[in-house]
Amino acid sequence: MTQGAGPTEADRADRAGLTGETVRRFLHVAGAIRQDQEAALAALGLTPAVARALYELDPDRPSPARDLAARLACDRSNVTALVDRLEQAGLVTRRVDPIDRRQKALLVTDEGRRVREQVREALSGSRLLVGLTIEELSTLRELVGKVSDGGWPQRCAED
């Protein structure tokens, strides 16, 4: 490229090709990670939405369902179905909220704490990344952070 001149047609084509290949690889990695996570969650008997609801609950502090709905950015009626599933699995209980007795608070059970830790492991581990060094993981995190919008999809998934 000549000093002061803009990118040439060849430069633009090279960049477009490289960008396209990078995006395809991102999609492949994202799909593989999601597949691994969903398989690990299914082995725990959980759907991704139910697992996320459990993960968002603070095991050390009971909280009302409306707080969970806010963290999941979804309607409270959707949270009711998720909490029903968690309660049926023995992972949470509903208790009268000591602060507002008109409300029910969600309390993570001992079994819920154990499963929540397994959910954390399922969501944070990936067989695709085990071969990377700490330095490589750090670099990858920085690069992905640089191109991402920085947010976690805050949609409430319905099962």
Short mmCIF file of N, CA and C in Angstrom, two decimals:
data_model
loop_
_atom_site.label_atom_id
_atom_site.label_comp_id
_atom_site.label_asym_id
_atom_site.label_seq_id
_atom_site.Cartn_x
_atom_site.Cartn_y
_atom_site.Cartn_z
N MET A 1 0.84 -1.18 0.00
CA MET A 1 0.00 0.00 0.00
C MET A 1 0.89 1.24 0.00
N THR A 2 0.56 2.22 -0.81
CA THR A 2 1.32 3.45 -0.92
C THR A 2 0.96 4.37 0.23
N GLN A 3 1.99 5.10 0.76
CA GLN A 3 1.78 6.05 1.85
C GLN A 3 0.70 7.04 1.45
N GLY A 4 -0.34 7.20 2.29
CA GLY A 4 -1.38 8.19 2.04
C GLY A 4 -2.51 7.67 1.16
N ALA A 5 -2.27 6.60 0.43
CA ALA A 5 -3.32 6.06 -0.42
C ALA A 5 -4.21 5.13 0.41
N GLY A 6 -5.45 5.00 0.00
CA GLY A 6 -6.38 4.11 0.69
C GLY A 6 -6.09 2.67 0.32
N PRO A 7 -6.84 1.76 0.90
CA PRO A 7 -6.63 0.34 0.61
C PRO A 7 -6.94 0.04 -0.86
N THR A 8 -6.19 -0.86 -1.41
CA THR A 8 -6.40 -1.26 -2.80
C THR A 8 -7.54 -2.27 -2.86
N GLU A 9 -7.98 -2.56 -4.05
CA GLU A 9 -9.02 -3.57 -4.26
C GLU A 9 -8.56 -4.93 -3.73
N ALA A 10 -7.29 -5.25 -3.94
CA ALA A 10 -6.73 -6.52 -3.46
C ALA A 10 -6.72 -6.55 -1.93
N ASP A 11 -6.37 -5.41 -1.30
CA ASP A 11 -6.39 -5.34 0.17
C ASP A 11 -7.80 -5.57 0.70
N ARG A 12 -8.79 -4.96 0.05
CA ARG A 12 -10.19 -5.12 0.48
C ARG A 12 -10.64 -6.56 0.29
N ALA A 13 -10.25 -7.18 -0.79
CA ALA A 13 -10.63 -8.58 -1.04
C ALA A 13 -9.97 -9.50 -0.02
N ASP A 14 -8.68 -9.26 0.28
CA ASP A 14 -8.00 -10.07 1.29
C ASP A 14 -8.67 -9.92 2.64
N ARG A 15 -9.02 -8.69 3.01
CA ARG A 15 -9.67 -8.46 4.30
C ARG A 15 -11.04 -9.13 4.33
N ALA A 16 -11.79 -9.03 3.27
CA ALA A 16 -13.12 -9.65 3.23
C ALA A 16 -13.01 -11.17 3.34
N GLY A 17 -12.06 -11.75 2.66
CA GLY A 17 -11.87 -13.20 2.75
C GLY A 17 -11.46 -13.63 4.14
N LEU A 18 -10.52 -12.91 4.72
CA LEU A 18 -10.05 -13.22 6.07
C LEU A 18 -11.17 -13.03 7.10
N THR A 19 -11.94 -11.96 6.95
CA THR A 19 -13.06 -11.70 7.85
C THR A 19 -14.10 -12.81 7.73
N GLY A 20 -14.42 -13.20 6.52
CA GLY A 20 -15.41 -14.27 6.31
C GLY A 20 -14.96 -15.57 6.94
N GLU A 21 -13.71 -15.94 6.75
CA GLU A 21 -13.18 -17.17 7.33
C GLU A 21 -13.19 -17.09 8.86
N THR A 22 -12.86 -15.94 9.40
CA THR A 22 -12.86 -15.77 10.87
C THR A 22 -14.27 -15.92 11.42
N VAL A 23 -15.24 -15.30 10.77
CA VAL A 23 -16.63 -15.41 11.22
C VAL A 23 -17.10 -16.86 11.15
N ARG A 24 -16.79 -17.57 10.08
CA ARG A 24 -17.17 -18.99 9.98
C ARG A 24 -16.56 -19.80 11.12
N ARG A 25 -15.32 -19.51 11.46
CA ARG A 25 -14.68 -20.23 12.57
C ARG A 25 -15.32 -19.87 13.91
N PHE A 26 -15.66 -18.60 14.10
CA PHE A 26 -16.38 -18.19 15.31
C PHE A 26 -17.68 -18.98 15.45
N LEU A 27 -18.43 -19.06 14.36
CA LEU A 27 -19.71 -19.77 14.38
C LEU A 27 -19.51 -21.24 14.69
N HIS A 28 -18.47 -21.83 14.12
CA HIS A 28 -18.19 -23.25 14.40
C HIS A 28 -17.86 -23.44 15.89
N VAL A 29 -16.98 -22.59 16.42
CA VAL A 29 -16.59 -22.71 17.83
C VAL A 29 -17.80 -22.47 18.73
N ALA A 30 -18.59 -21.44 18.43
CA ALA A 30 -19.77 -21.15 19.25
C ALA A 30 -20.75 -22.33 19.23
N GLY A 31 -20.97 -22.90 18.06
CA GLY A 31 -21.87 -24.05 17.96
C GLY A 31 -21.35 -25.25 18.73
N ALA A 32 -20.05 -25.51 18.63
CA ALA A 32 -19.47 -26.64 19.34
C ALA A 32 -19.54 -26.44 20.85
N ILE A 33 -19.27 -25.23 21.32
CA ILE A 33 -19.35 -24.94 22.76
C ILE A 33 -20.78 -25.11 23.24
N ARG A 34 -21.72 -24.57 22.48
CA ARG A 34 -23.13 -24.68 22.87
C ARG A 34 -23.56 -26.15 22.93
N GLN A 35 -23.15 -26.93 21.95
CA GLN A 35 -23.49 -28.35 21.93
C GLN A 35 -22.92 -29.07 23.15
N ASP A 36 -21.66 -28.78 23.48
CA ASP A 36 -21.03 -29.38 24.67
C ASP A 36 -21.77 -28.97 25.94
N GLN A 37 -22.12 -27.69 26.04
CA GLN A 37 -22.81 -27.21 27.24
C GLN A 37 -24.19 -27.84 27.37
N GLU A 38 -24.92 -27.90 26.27
CA GLU A 38 -26.26 -28.48 26.32
C GLU A 38 -26.21 -29.95 26.68
N ALA A 39 -25.20 -30.68 26.18
CA ALA A 39 -25.06 -32.10 26.53
C ALA A 39 -24.74 -32.25 28.02
N ALA A 40 -23.86 -31.40 28.55
CA ALA A 40 -23.51 -31.46 29.96
C ALA A 40 -24.72 -31.11 30.84
N LEU A 41 -25.50 -30.12 30.42
CA LEU A 41 -26.69 -29.74 31.18
C LEU A 41 -27.75 -30.83 31.10
N ALA A 42 -27.91 -31.44 29.94
CA ALA A 42 -28.88 -32.53 29.79
C ALA A 42 -28.51 -33.71 30.68
N ALA A 43 -27.21 -33.96 30.83
CA ALA A 43 -26.75 -35.04 31.72
C ALA A 43 -27.14 -34.74 33.17
N LEU A 44 -27.31 -33.46 33.49
CA LEU A 44 -27.76 -33.07 34.83
C LEU A 44 -29.29 -33.05 34.92
N GLY A 45 -29.95 -33.32 33.79
CA GLY A 45 -31.41 -33.29 33.76
C GLY A 45 -31.98 -31.90 33.62
N LEU A 46 -31.18 -30.96 33.11
CA LEU A 46 -31.61 -29.57 33.01
C LEU A 46 -31.62 -29.09 31.56
N THR A 47 -32.55 -28.22 31.25
CA THR A 47 -32.52 -27.50 29.99
C THR A 47 -31.63 -26.27 30.17
N PRO A 48 -31.16 -25.67 29.10
CA PRO A 48 -30.34 -24.45 29.25
C PRO A 48 -31.07 -23.34 30.03
N ALA A 49 -32.35 -23.16 29.79
CA ALA A 49 -33.08 -22.09 30.48
C ALA A 49 -33.20 -22.36 31.98
N VAL A 50 -33.49 -23.60 32.35
CA VAL A 50 -33.60 -23.95 33.77
C VAL A 50 -32.24 -23.84 34.44
N ALA A 51 -31.19 -24.29 33.76
CA ALA A 51 -29.83 -24.19 34.30
C ALA A 51 -29.45 -22.73 34.52
N ARG A 52 -29.77 -21.89 33.58
CA ARG A 52 -29.42 -20.47 33.73
C ARG A 52 -30.17 -19.85 34.89
N ALA A 53 -31.44 -20.23 35.05
CA ALA A 53 -32.22 -19.71 36.18
C ALA A 53 -31.56 -20.12 37.50
N LEU A 54 -31.17 -21.38 37.61
CA LEU A 54 -30.50 -21.84 38.83
C LEU A 54 -29.19 -21.09 39.03
N TYR A 55 -28.43 -20.92 37.98
CA TYR A 55 -27.14 -20.23 38.07
C TYR A 55 -27.29 -18.78 38.53
N GLU A 56 -28.37 -18.13 38.13
CA GLU A 56 -28.59 -16.73 38.48
C GLU A 56 -29.03 -16.54 39.93
N LEU A 57 -29.49 -17.59 40.57
CA LEU A 57 -29.91 -17.46 41.97
C LEU A 57 -28.69 -17.44 42.88
N ASP A 58 -28.73 -16.60 43.89
CA ASP A 58 -27.67 -16.54 44.88
C ASP A 58 -27.96 -17.61 45.92
N PRO A 59 -27.09 -18.63 46.03
CA PRO A 59 -27.37 -19.71 46.96
C PRO A 59 -27.30 -19.29 48.43
N ASP A 60 -26.74 -18.13 48.70
CA ASP A 60 -26.60 -17.67 50.08
C ASP A 60 -27.66 -16.65 50.48
N ARG A 61 -28.54 -16.32 49.55
CA ARG A 61 -29.53 -15.30 49.86
C ARG A 61 -30.84 -15.60 49.14
N PRO A 62 -31.91 -15.88 49.89
CA PRO A 62 -33.21 -16.08 49.23
C PRO A 62 -33.61 -14.81 48.48
N SER A 63 -34.26 -15.00 47.34
CA SER A 63 -34.68 -13.82 46.58
C SER A 63 -36.04 -14.07 45.95
N PRO A 64 -36.81 -13.00 45.78
CA PRO A 64 -38.13 -13.15 45.16
C PRO A 64 -37.98 -13.47 43.66
N ALA A 65 -38.99 -14.12 43.12
CA ALA A 65 -38.99 -14.49 41.71
C ALA A 65 -38.87 -13.25 40.82
N ARG A 66 -39.39 -12.12 41.26
CA ARG A 66 -39.29 -10.91 40.43
C ARG A 66 -37.83 -10.50 40.23
N ASP A 67 -36.97 -10.75 41.24
CA ASP A 67 -35.54 -10.45 41.08
C ASP A 67 -34.90 -11.37 40.05
N LEU A 68 -35.30 -12.65 40.08
CA LEU A 68 -34.80 -13.59 39.09
C LEU A 68 -35.26 -13.18 37.70
N ALA A 69 -36.51 -12.78 37.58
CA ALA A 69 -37.04 -12.32 36.28
C ALA A 69 -36.23 -11.13 35.77
N ALA A 70 -35.88 -10.22 36.66
CA ALA A 70 -35.09 -9.05 36.26
C ALA A 70 -33.71 -9.49 35.78
N ARG A 71 -33.07 -10.43 36.49
CA ARG A 71 -31.74 -10.90 36.08
C ARG A 71 -31.78 -11.63 34.74
N LEU A 72 -32.88 -12.33 34.50
CA LEU A 72 -33.02 -13.05 33.23
C LEU A 72 -33.62 -12.18 32.14
N ALA A 73 -34.05 -10.98 32.50
CA ALA A 73 -34.69 -10.03 31.57
C ALA A 73 -35.87 -10.68 30.86
N CYS A 74 -36.74 -11.27 31.67
CA CYS A 74 -37.94 -11.86 31.07
C CYS A 74 -39.14 -11.64 31.99
N ASP A 75 -40.29 -11.99 31.48
CA ASP A 75 -41.54 -11.81 32.20
C ASP A 75 -41.62 -12.78 33.38
N ARG A 76 -42.24 -12.32 34.46
CA ARG A 76 -42.36 -13.16 35.65
C ARG A 76 -43.13 -14.45 35.38
N SER A 77 -44.05 -14.43 34.41
CA SER A 77 -44.80 -15.66 34.11
C SER A 77 -43.88 -16.74 33.55
N ASN A 78 -42.85 -16.35 32.80
CA ASN A 78 -41.88 -17.32 32.30
C ASN A 78 -41.04 -17.86 33.44
N VAL A 79 -40.71 -17.02 34.40
CA VAL A 79 -39.90 -17.44 35.54
C VAL A 79 -40.67 -18.45 36.38
N THR A 80 -41.97 -18.30 36.47
CA THR A 80 -42.77 -19.24 37.25
C THR A 80 -42.58 -20.66 36.74
N ALA A 81 -42.61 -20.85 35.43
CA ALA A 81 -42.43 -22.18 34.86
C ALA A 81 -41.02 -22.71 35.14
N LEU A 82 -40.02 -21.84 35.06
CA LEU A 82 -38.64 -22.26 35.34
C LEU A 82 -38.49 -22.67 36.81
N VAL A 83 -39.06 -21.86 37.69
CA VAL A 83 -38.97 -22.15 39.12
C VAL A 83 -39.75 -23.43 39.45
N ASP A 84 -40.87 -23.64 38.80
CA ASP A 84 -41.62 -24.89 39.00
C ASP A 84 -40.73 -26.09 38.69
N ARG A 85 -39.99 -26.03 37.61
CA ARG A 85 -39.09 -27.13 37.24
C ARG A 85 -37.96 -27.30 38.25
N LEU A 86 -37.40 -26.18 38.69
CA LEU A 86 -36.34 -26.25 39.70
C LEU A 86 -36.86 -26.84 41.01
N GLU A 87 -38.06 -26.45 41.38
CA GLU A 87 -38.65 -26.96 42.62
C GLU A 87 -38.97 -28.45 42.49
N GLN A 88 -39.51 -28.86 41.36
CA GLN A 88 -39.82 -30.28 41.15
C GLN A 88 -38.56 -31.13 41.21
N ALA A 89 -37.43 -30.58 40.78
CA ALA A 89 -36.16 -31.30 40.81
C ALA A 89 -35.50 -31.25 42.19
N GLY A 90 -36.11 -30.52 43.13
CA GLY A 90 -35.54 -30.42 44.47
C GLY A 90 -34.36 -29.48 44.56
N LEU A 91 -34.23 -28.55 43.61
CA LEU A 91 -33.08 -27.65 43.58
C LEU A 91 -33.36 -26.32 44.26
N VAL A 92 -34.63 -25.92 44.33
CA VAL A 92 -35.03 -24.72 45.06
C VAL A 92 -36.33 -25.01 45.81
N THR A 93 -36.57 -24.20 46.81
CA THR A 93 -37.86 -24.22 47.51
C THR A 93 -38.39 -22.81 47.52
N ARG A 94 -39.70 -22.72 47.63
CA ARG A 94 -40.35 -21.42 47.79
C ARG A 94 -40.70 -21.28 49.27
N ARG A 95 -40.32 -20.14 49.83
CA ARG A 95 -40.60 -19.84 51.24
C ARG A 95 -41.23 -18.47 51.33
N VAL A 96 -41.98 -18.26 52.38
CA VAL A 96 -42.53 -16.92 52.61
C VAL A 96 -41.36 -15.98 52.82
N ASP A 97 -41.39 -14.86 52.11
CA ASP A 97 -40.34 -13.85 52.23
C ASP A 97 -40.46 -13.17 53.59
N PRO A 98 -39.40 -13.24 54.41
CA PRO A 98 -39.50 -12.65 55.75
C PRO A 98 -39.66 -11.13 55.72
N ILE A 99 -39.25 -10.49 54.65
CA ILE A 99 -39.37 -9.03 54.55
C ILE A 99 -40.77 -8.62 54.10
N ASP A 100 -41.32 -9.37 53.14
CA ASP A 100 -42.66 -9.08 52.61
C ASP A 100 -43.42 -10.40 52.59
N ARG A 101 -44.22 -10.64 53.61
CA ARG A 101 -44.88 -11.93 53.76
C ARG A 101 -45.90 -12.21 52.67
N ARG A 102 -46.21 -11.23 51.83
CA ARG A 102 -47.11 -11.47 50.70
C ARG A 102 -46.38 -12.15 49.55
N GLN A 103 -45.06 -12.13 49.59
CA GLN A 103 -44.23 -12.67 48.51
C GLN A 103 -43.64 -14.02 48.91
N LYS A 104 -43.23 -14.77 47.90
CA LYS A 104 -42.46 -15.99 48.12
C LYS A 104 -41.02 -15.72 47.72
N ALA A 105 -40.10 -16.23 48.52
CA ALA A 105 -38.68 -16.11 48.20
C ALA A 105 -38.19 -17.48 47.72
N LEU A 106 -37.23 -17.45 46.81
CA LEU A 106 -36.64 -18.68 46.28
C LEU A 106 -35.37 -18.98 47.07
N LEU A 107 -35.28 -20.19 47.56
CA LEU A 107 -34.14 -20.61 48.36
C LEU A 107 -33.49 -21.81 47.68
N VAL A 108 -32.21 -21.71 47.39
CA VAL A 108 -31.48 -22.82 46.77
C VAL A 108 -31.24 -23.89 47.83
N THR A 109 -31.61 -25.12 47.52
CA THR A 109 -31.42 -26.24 48.46
C THR A 109 -29.96 -26.71 48.42
N ASP A 110 -29.62 -27.60 49.34
CA ASP A 110 -28.27 -28.18 49.33
C ASP A 110 -28.00 -28.89 48.01
N GLU A 111 -28.99 -29.63 47.54
CA GLU A 111 -28.84 -30.29 46.22
C GLU A 111 -28.72 -29.24 45.12
N GLY A 112 -29.46 -28.15 45.23
CA GLY A 112 -29.37 -27.07 44.26
C GLY A 112 -27.98 -26.45 44.23
N ARG A 113 -27.36 -26.31 45.39
CA ARG A 113 -25.99 -25.78 45.45
C ARG A 113 -25.02 -26.71 44.72
N ARG A 114 -25.19 -28.02 44.95
CA ARG A 114 -24.30 -28.99 44.30
C ARG A 114 -24.48 -28.95 42.78
N VAL A 115 -25.73 -28.94 42.34
CA VAL A 115 -26.01 -28.92 40.91
C VAL A 115 -25.60 -27.57 40.31
N ARG A 116 -25.80 -26.49 41.04
CA ARG A 116 -25.40 -25.16 40.56
C ARG A 116 -23.90 -25.12 40.28
N GLU A 117 -23.11 -25.75 41.12
CA GLU A 117 -21.67 -25.81 40.90
C GLU A 117 -21.36 -26.62 39.63
N GLN A 118 -22.10 -27.69 39.40
CA GLN A 118 -21.92 -28.47 38.18
C GLN A 118 -22.34 -27.66 36.95
N VAL A 119 -23.37 -26.85 37.09
CA VAL A 119 -23.80 -25.97 35.99
C VAL A 119 -22.68 -24.97 35.69
N ARG A 120 -22.11 -24.39 36.75
CA ARG A 120 -21.01 -23.44 36.55
C ARG A 120 -19.87 -24.10 35.79
N GLU A 121 -19.52 -25.31 36.16
CA GLU A 121 -18.45 -26.03 35.47
C GLU A 121 -18.83 -26.31 34.02
N ALA A 122 -20.08 -26.70 33.79
CA ALA A 122 -20.52 -26.99 32.42
C ALA A 122 -20.48 -25.75 31.54
N LEU A 123 -20.82 -24.60 32.11
CA LEU A 123 -20.84 -23.37 31.32
C LEU A 123 -19.47 -22.75 31.13
N SER A 124 -18.53 -23.06 32.01
CA SER A 124 -17.22 -22.42 31.91
C SER A 124 -16.15 -23.30 31.29
N GLY A 125 -16.39 -24.57 31.19
CA GLY A 125 -15.38 -25.46 30.62
C GLY A 125 -15.70 -25.76 29.17
N SER A 126 -14.68 -25.90 28.38
CA SER A 126 -14.87 -26.28 26.99
C SER A 126 -13.71 -27.13 26.54
N ARG A 127 -14.04 -28.26 25.98
CA ARG A 127 -13.01 -29.16 25.47
C ARG A 127 -12.20 -28.48 24.37
N LEU A 128 -12.78 -27.49 23.71
CA LEU A 128 -12.08 -26.80 22.62
C LEU A 128 -10.95 -25.91 23.11
N LEU A 129 -11.00 -25.53 24.37
CA LEU A 129 -10.01 -24.59 24.90
C LEU A 129 -8.96 -25.23 25.80
N VAL A 130 -9.09 -26.52 26.07
CA VAL A 130 -8.16 -27.15 27.02
C VAL A 130 -6.72 -27.15 26.52
N GLY A 131 -6.49 -27.12 25.23
CA GLY A 131 -5.13 -27.14 24.70
C GLY A 131 -4.43 -25.80 24.70
N LEU A 132 -5.13 -24.74 25.12
CA LEU A 132 -4.53 -23.41 25.13
C LEU A 132 -3.81 -23.15 26.45
N THR A 133 -2.71 -22.43 26.36
CA THR A 133 -2.01 -22.02 27.57
C THR A 133 -2.77 -20.87 28.22
N ILE A 134 -2.39 -20.54 29.44
CA ILE A 134 -3.00 -19.40 30.14
C ILE A 134 -2.81 -18.12 29.32
N GLU A 135 -1.63 -17.94 28.76
CA GLU A 135 -1.35 -16.75 27.95
C GLU A 135 -2.23 -16.72 26.70
N GLU A 136 -2.38 -17.87 26.06
CA GLU A 136 -3.22 -17.93 24.86
C GLU A 136 -4.69 -17.67 25.20
N LEU A 137 -5.16 -18.25 26.32
CA LEU A 137 -6.53 -17.98 26.75
C LEU A 137 -6.73 -16.50 27.04
N SER A 138 -5.76 -15.88 27.67
CA SER A 138 -5.84 -14.45 27.98
C SER A 138 -5.91 -13.62 26.70
N THR A 139 -5.07 -13.95 25.75
CA THR A 139 -5.06 -13.23 24.47
C THR A 139 -6.38 -13.43 23.73
N LEU A 140 -6.86 -14.67 23.71
CA LEU A 140 -8.13 -14.96 23.04
C LEU A 140 -9.26 -14.17 23.70
N ARG A 141 -9.29 -14.17 25.03
CA ARG A 141 -10.33 -13.41 25.75
C ARG A 141 -10.28 -11.93 25.37
N GLU A 142 -9.08 -11.36 25.32
CA GLU A 142 -8.94 -9.95 24.95
C GLU A 142 -9.43 -9.69 23.54
N LEU A 143 -9.06 -10.56 22.61
CA LEU A 143 -9.48 -10.37 21.22
C LEU A 143 -10.98 -10.52 21.05
N VAL A 144 -11.54 -11.54 21.70
CA VAL A 144 -12.99 -11.73 21.61
C VAL A 144 -13.71 -10.55 22.26
N GLY A 145 -13.20 -10.09 23.38
CA GLY A 145 -13.78 -8.92 24.04
C GLY A 145 -13.73 -7.68 23.17
N LYS A 146 -12.67 -7.57 22.39
CA LYS A 146 -12.50 -6.41 21.52
C LYS A 146 -13.54 -6.38 20.40
N VAL A 147 -13.96 -7.55 19.94
CA VAL A 147 -14.93 -7.59 18.84
C VAL A 147 -16.36 -7.84 19.29
N SER A 148 -16.54 -8.16 20.58
CA SER A 148 -17.91 -8.42 21.04
C SER A 148 -18.56 -7.15 21.54
N ASP A 149 -19.86 -7.24 21.72
CA ASP A 149 -20.56 -6.09 22.29
C ASP A 149 -20.45 -6.07 23.80
N GLY A 150 -19.75 -7.07 24.35
CA GLY A 150 -19.52 -7.10 25.78
C GLY A 150 -20.66 -7.64 26.60
N GLY A 151 -21.75 -8.02 25.97
CA GLY A 151 -22.91 -8.46 26.73
C GLY A 151 -23.22 -9.92 26.57
N TRP A 152 -23.86 -10.44 27.59
CA TRP A 152 -24.40 -11.79 27.55
C TRP A 152 -25.81 -11.66 27.00
N PRO A 153 -26.24 -12.55 26.11
CA PRO A 153 -27.63 -12.45 25.63
C PRO A 153 -28.59 -12.48 26.81
N GLN A 154 -29.29 -11.42 27.03
CA GLN A 154 -30.17 -11.31 28.20
C GLN A 154 -31.61 -11.65 27.87
N ARG A 155 -31.80 -12.59 26.96
CA ARG A 155 -33.16 -13.01 26.64
C ARG A 155 -33.56 -14.12 27.60
N CYS A 156 -34.83 -14.17 27.89
CA CYS A 156 -35.34 -15.27 28.70
C CYS A 156 -35.70 -16.38 27.75
N ALA A 157 -35.02 -17.51 27.85
CA ALA A 157 -35.30 -18.64 26.99
C ALA A 157 -36.46 -19.43 27.57
N GLU A 158 -37.39 -19.77 26.72
CA GLU A 158 -38.51 -20.60 27.15
C GLU A 158 -38.26 -22.01 26.66
N ASP A 159 -38.56 -22.98 27.50
CA ASP A 159 -38.38 -24.38 27.10
C ASP A 159 -39.69 -24.95 26.64
#
